[in-house]
Coordinates of C-alpha atoms in Angstrom, one line a residue:
X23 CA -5.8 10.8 6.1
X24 CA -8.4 11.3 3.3
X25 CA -9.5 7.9 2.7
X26 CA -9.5 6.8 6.6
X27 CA -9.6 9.6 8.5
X28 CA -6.7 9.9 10.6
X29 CA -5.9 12.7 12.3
X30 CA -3.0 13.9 11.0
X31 CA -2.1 16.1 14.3
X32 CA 0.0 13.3 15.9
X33 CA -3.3 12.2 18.6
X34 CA -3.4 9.0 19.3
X35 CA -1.6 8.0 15.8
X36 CA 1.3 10.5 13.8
X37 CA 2.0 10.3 10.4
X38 CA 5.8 9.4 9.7
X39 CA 8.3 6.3 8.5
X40 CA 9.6 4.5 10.9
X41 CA 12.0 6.4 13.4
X42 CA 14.8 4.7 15.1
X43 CA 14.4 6.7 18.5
X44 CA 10.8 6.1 18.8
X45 CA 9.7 4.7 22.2
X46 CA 6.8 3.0 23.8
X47 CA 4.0 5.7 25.0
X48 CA 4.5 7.7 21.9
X49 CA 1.7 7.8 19.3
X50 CA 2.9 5.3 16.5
X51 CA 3.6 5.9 13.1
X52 CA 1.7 6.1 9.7
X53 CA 2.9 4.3 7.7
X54 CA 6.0 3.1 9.6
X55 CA 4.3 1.4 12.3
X56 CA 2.4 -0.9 9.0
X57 CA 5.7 -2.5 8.1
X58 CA 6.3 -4.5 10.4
X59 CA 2.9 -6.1 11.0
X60 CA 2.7 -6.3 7.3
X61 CA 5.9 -8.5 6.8
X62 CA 4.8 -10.6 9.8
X63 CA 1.7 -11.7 8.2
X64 CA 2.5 -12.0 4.7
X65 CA 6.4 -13.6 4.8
X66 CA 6.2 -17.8 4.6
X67 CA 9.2 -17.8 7.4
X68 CA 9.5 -14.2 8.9
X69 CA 11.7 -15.6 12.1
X70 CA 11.5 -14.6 15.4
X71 CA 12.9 -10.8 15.3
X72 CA 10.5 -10.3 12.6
X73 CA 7.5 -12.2 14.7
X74 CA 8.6 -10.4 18.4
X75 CA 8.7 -7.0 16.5
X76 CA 5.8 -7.3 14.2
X77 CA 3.5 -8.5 17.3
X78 CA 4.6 -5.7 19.1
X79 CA 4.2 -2.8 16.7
X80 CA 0.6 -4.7 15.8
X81 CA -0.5 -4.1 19.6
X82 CA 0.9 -0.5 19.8
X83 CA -1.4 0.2 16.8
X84 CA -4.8 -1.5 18.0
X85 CA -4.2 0.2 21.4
X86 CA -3.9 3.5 19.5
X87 CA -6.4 3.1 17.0
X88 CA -9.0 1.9 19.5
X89 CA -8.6 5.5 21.6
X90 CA -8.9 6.9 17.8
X91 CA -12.6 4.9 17.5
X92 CA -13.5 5.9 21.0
X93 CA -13.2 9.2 20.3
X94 CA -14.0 9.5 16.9
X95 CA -18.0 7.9 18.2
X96 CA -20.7 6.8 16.0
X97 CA -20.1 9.7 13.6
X98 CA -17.0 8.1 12.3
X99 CA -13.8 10.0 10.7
X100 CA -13.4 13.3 8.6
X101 CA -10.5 13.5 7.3
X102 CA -8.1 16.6 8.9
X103 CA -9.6 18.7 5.7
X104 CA -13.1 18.0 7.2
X105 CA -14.1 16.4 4.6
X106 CA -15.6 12.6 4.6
X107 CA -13.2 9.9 4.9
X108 CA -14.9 7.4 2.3
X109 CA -13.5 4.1 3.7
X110 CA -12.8 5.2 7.4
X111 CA -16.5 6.2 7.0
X112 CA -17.5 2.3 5.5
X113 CA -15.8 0.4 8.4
X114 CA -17.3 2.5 10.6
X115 CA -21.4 2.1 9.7
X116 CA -20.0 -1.3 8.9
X117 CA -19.4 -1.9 12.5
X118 CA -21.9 -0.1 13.9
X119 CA -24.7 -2.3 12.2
X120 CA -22.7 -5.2 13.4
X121 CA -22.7 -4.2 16.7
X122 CA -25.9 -2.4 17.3
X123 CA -26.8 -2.7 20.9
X124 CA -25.7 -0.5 23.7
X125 CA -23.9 -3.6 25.5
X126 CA -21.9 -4.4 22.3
X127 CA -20.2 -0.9 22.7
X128 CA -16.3 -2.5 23.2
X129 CA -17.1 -5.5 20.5
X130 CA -18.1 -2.7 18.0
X131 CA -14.4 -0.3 18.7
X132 CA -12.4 -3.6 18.8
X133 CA -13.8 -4.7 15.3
X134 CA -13.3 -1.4 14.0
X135 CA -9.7 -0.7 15.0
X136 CA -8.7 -4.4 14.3
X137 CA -10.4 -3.7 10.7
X138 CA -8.7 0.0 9.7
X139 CA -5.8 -1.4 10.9
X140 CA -6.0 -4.9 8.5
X141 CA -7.2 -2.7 5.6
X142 CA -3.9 -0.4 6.2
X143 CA -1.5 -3.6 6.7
X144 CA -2.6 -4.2 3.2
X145 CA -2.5 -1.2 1.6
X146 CA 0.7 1.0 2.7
X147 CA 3.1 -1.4 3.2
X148 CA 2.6 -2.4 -0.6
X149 CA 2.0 0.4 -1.6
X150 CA 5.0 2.1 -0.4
X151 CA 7.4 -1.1 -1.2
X152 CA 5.9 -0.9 -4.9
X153 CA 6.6 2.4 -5.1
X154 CA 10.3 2.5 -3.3
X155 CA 11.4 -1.1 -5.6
X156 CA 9.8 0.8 -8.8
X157 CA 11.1 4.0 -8.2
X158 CA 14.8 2.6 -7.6
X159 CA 14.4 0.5 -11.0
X160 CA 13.5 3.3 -13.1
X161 CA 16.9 5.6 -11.6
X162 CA 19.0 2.6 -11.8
X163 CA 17.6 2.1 -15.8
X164 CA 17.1 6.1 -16.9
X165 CA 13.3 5.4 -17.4
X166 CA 12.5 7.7 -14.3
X167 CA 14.6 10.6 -16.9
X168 CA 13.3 9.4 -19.5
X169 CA 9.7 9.4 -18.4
X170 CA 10.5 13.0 -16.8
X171 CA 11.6 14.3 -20.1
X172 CA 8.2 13.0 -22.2
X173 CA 5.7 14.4 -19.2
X174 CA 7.3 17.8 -19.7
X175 CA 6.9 17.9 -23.2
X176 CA 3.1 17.8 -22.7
X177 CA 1.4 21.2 -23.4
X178 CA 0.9 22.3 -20.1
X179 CA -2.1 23.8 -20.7
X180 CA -3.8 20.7 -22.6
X181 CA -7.0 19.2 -21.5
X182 CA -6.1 16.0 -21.8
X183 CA -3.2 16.3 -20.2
X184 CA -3.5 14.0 -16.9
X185 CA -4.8 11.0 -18.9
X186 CA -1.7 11.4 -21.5
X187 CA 0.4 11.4 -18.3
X188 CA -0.9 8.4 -16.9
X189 CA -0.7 6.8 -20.4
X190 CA 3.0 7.7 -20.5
X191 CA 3.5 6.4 -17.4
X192 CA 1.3 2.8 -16.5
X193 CA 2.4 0.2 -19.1
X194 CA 7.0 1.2 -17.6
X195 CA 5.0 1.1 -13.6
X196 CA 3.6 -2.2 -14.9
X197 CA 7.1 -3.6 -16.2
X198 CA 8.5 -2.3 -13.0
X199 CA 6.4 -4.0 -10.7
X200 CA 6.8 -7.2 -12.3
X201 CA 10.3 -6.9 -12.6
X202 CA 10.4 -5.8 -8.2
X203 CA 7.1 -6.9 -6.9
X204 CA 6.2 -6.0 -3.7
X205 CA 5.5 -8.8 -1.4
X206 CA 7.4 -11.4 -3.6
X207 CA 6.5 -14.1 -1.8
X208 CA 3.2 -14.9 0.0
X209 CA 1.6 -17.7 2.1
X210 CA -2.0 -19.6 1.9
X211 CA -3.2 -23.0 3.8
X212 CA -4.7 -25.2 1.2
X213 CA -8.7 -25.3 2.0
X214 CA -9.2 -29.0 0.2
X215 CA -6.6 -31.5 -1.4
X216 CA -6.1 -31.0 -5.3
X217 CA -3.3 -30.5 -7.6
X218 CA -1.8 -27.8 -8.6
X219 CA 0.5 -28.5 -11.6
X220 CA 2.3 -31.8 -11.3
X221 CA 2.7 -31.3 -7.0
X222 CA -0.3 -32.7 -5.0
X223 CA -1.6 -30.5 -2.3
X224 CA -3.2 -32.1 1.0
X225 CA -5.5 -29.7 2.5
X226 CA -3.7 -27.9 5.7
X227 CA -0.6 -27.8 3.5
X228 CA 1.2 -24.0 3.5
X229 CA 1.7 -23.5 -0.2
X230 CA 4.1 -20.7 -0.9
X231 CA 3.6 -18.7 -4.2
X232 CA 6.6 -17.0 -5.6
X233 CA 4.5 -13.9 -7.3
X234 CA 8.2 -12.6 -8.4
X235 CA 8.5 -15.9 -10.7
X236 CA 5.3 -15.1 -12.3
X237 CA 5.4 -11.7 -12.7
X238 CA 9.2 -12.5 -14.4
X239 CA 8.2 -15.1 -16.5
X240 CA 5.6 -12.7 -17.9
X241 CA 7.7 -9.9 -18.5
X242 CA 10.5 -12.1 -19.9
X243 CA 8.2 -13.6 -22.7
X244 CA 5.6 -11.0 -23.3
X245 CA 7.6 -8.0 -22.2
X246 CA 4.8 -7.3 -19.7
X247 CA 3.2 -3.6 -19.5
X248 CA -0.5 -4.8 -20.3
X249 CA -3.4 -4.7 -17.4
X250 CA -3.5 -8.1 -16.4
X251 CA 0.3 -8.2 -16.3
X252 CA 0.5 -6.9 -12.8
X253 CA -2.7 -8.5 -11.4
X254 CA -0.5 -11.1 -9.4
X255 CA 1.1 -8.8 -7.1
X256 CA -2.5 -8.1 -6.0
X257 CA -3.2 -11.8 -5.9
X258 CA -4.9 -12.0 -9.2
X259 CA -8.3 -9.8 -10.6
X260 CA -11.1 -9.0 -8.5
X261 CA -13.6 -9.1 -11.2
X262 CA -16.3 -10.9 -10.5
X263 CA -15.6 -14.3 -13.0
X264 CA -16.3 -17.7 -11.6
X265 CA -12.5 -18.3 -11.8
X266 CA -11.8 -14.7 -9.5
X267 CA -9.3 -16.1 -6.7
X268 CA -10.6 -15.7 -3.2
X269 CA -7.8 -13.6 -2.4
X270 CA -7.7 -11.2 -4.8
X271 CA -7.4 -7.8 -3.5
X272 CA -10.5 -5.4 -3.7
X273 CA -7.6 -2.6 -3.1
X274 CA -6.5 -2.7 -7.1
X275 CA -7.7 0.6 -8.2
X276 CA -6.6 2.1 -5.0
X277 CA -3.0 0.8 -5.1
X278 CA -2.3 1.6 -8.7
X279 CA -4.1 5.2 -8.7
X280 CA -2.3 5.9 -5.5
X281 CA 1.0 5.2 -7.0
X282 CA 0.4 6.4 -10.4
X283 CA -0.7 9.7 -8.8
X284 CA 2.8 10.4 -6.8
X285 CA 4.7 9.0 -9.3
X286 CA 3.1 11.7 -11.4
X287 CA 3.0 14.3 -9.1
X288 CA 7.0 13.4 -8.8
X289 CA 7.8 13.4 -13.0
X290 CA 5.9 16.7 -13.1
X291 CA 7.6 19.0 -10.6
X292 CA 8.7 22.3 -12.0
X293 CA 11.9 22.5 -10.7
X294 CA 15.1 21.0 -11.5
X295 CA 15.5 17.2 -10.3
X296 CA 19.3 15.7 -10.1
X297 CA 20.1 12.1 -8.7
X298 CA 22.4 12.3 -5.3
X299 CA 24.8 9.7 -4.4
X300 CA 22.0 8.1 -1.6
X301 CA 19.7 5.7 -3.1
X302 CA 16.1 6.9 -3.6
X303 CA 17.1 10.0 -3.1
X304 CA 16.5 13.7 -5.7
X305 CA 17.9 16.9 -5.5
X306 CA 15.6 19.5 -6.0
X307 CA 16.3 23.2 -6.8
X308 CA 14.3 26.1 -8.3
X309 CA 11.7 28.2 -7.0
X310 CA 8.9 26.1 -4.7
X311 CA 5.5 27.6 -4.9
X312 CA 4.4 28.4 -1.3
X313 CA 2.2 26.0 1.0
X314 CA -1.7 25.9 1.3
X315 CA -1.8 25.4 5.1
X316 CA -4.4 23.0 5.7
X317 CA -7.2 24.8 8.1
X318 CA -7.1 23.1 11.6

């Protein structure tokens, strides 16, 4: 909501997971409705009940985000704080100077919704599976105690105390998403014919890498934890080299600061945390300090 500027309200698009009584007509789901799409794209062999479903929850969501456009206009998204939504923001003028002319009105909201919605199938549906598969392994291990147990024997009152935080916590995130990586498998078409390793590729050839095989092989003989330890899950480092792979994801900083901050914001909870017997699941008790409603 405060990167693209959805609403938040439940118009046209409602934030929630997936819901098992949800029905056509209804506004479709943030993030739930991404999953599906997501899997679609990025699975080598997703099958037909992934294909069917995918497609369909794909369509509910350009349908929904293309009212969202039309009514959002050439101003583009705040988020529901009313503040600018920074990415929301750069598809929009991004379209607009695409699609200038008064004629070129439906070209311009079709290439915007299609565009939010391709930057979201990218970013929630890995964001949320990296989070879920690290989150597990740390409960499953102890390091989610462990970790919870060093954060609150940080001064709370020391300046530094975010960074230490995010120190304490980025190098066992790393492990864990090598370890769990979410996609583990991708597809790409091979652009020319070459050879990659001892296998020849012909171009047109789907070439499947298996990121979880790299991102294991790395842990298992390095131990892992360093920067460029998880840079496969995101398809390898955006940073500019002549060697920088063309799919590398321009999302890196985004992922990892969005995940780091609620893992954080999870480890650092004043109450009292206990496991329960459901899987990804916390007990909380202790006193909660009331709700800043959010002005409408």
């Amino acid at each position: 909501e405060e990167w693209f500027g959805l609403p938040g309200t439940g118009r046209h698009l409602m934030p929630g997971g997936w819901r098992w009584d949800w029905a056509d007509g209804s506004a479709p789901l943030y993030p739930g409705h991404f999953t599906a799409p997501s899997r679609y794209l990025f699975q080598p062999a997703p099958g037909p009940s992934a294909e069917r479903i995918g497609q369909h929850h794909g369509q509910v969501l350009l349908a929904a985000m293309r009212a969202f456009v039309a009514e959002a206009g050439t101003a583009g998204p705040e988020s529901p704080t009313g503040r600018p939504a920074p990415i929301g923001a750069a598809i929009f003028a991004a379209g607009t100077d695409l699609f200038s002319r008064a004629d070129q009105a439906d070209a311009r909201e079709r290439w915007i919704a299609s565009t939010m919605i391709g930057v979201m199938v990218g970013f929630l549906p890995s964001v949320d599976g990296n989070l879920r598969a690290s989150l597990n392994e740390w409960l499953k291990d102890g390091t989610f105690w462990r970790l919870r147990a060093a954060v609150r024997a940080l001064p709370a009152a020391a300046p530094d105390r975010d960074s230490r935080i995010r120190a304490l916590m980025r190098p066992e995130l790393v492990r864990a998403m090598q370890l769990r990586p979410a996609p583990e498998t991708v597809w790409r078409i091979a652009a020319k014919d070459h050879r990659l390793g001892p296998v020849d590729i012909r171009r047109g050839e789907t070439v499947v890498p298996a990121i979880v095989s790299a991102t294991q092989q790395d842990l298992a003989e390095t131990g892992g934890g360093r920067y460029d330890s998880v840079m496969p899950v995101f398809g390898g480092a955006r940073d500019g080299s002549p060697h920088q792979p063309v799919h590398a994801c321009p999302g890196y900083a985004c992922g990892m600061g969005a995940l780091l901050g609620m893992v954080a914001a999870l480890l650092d909870r004043p109450e009292t945390l206990r496991p329960t017997p459901a899987p990804l699941s916390l007990a909380l008790s202790g006193a909660v300090p009331k709700a800043t409603p959010i002005a409408a």
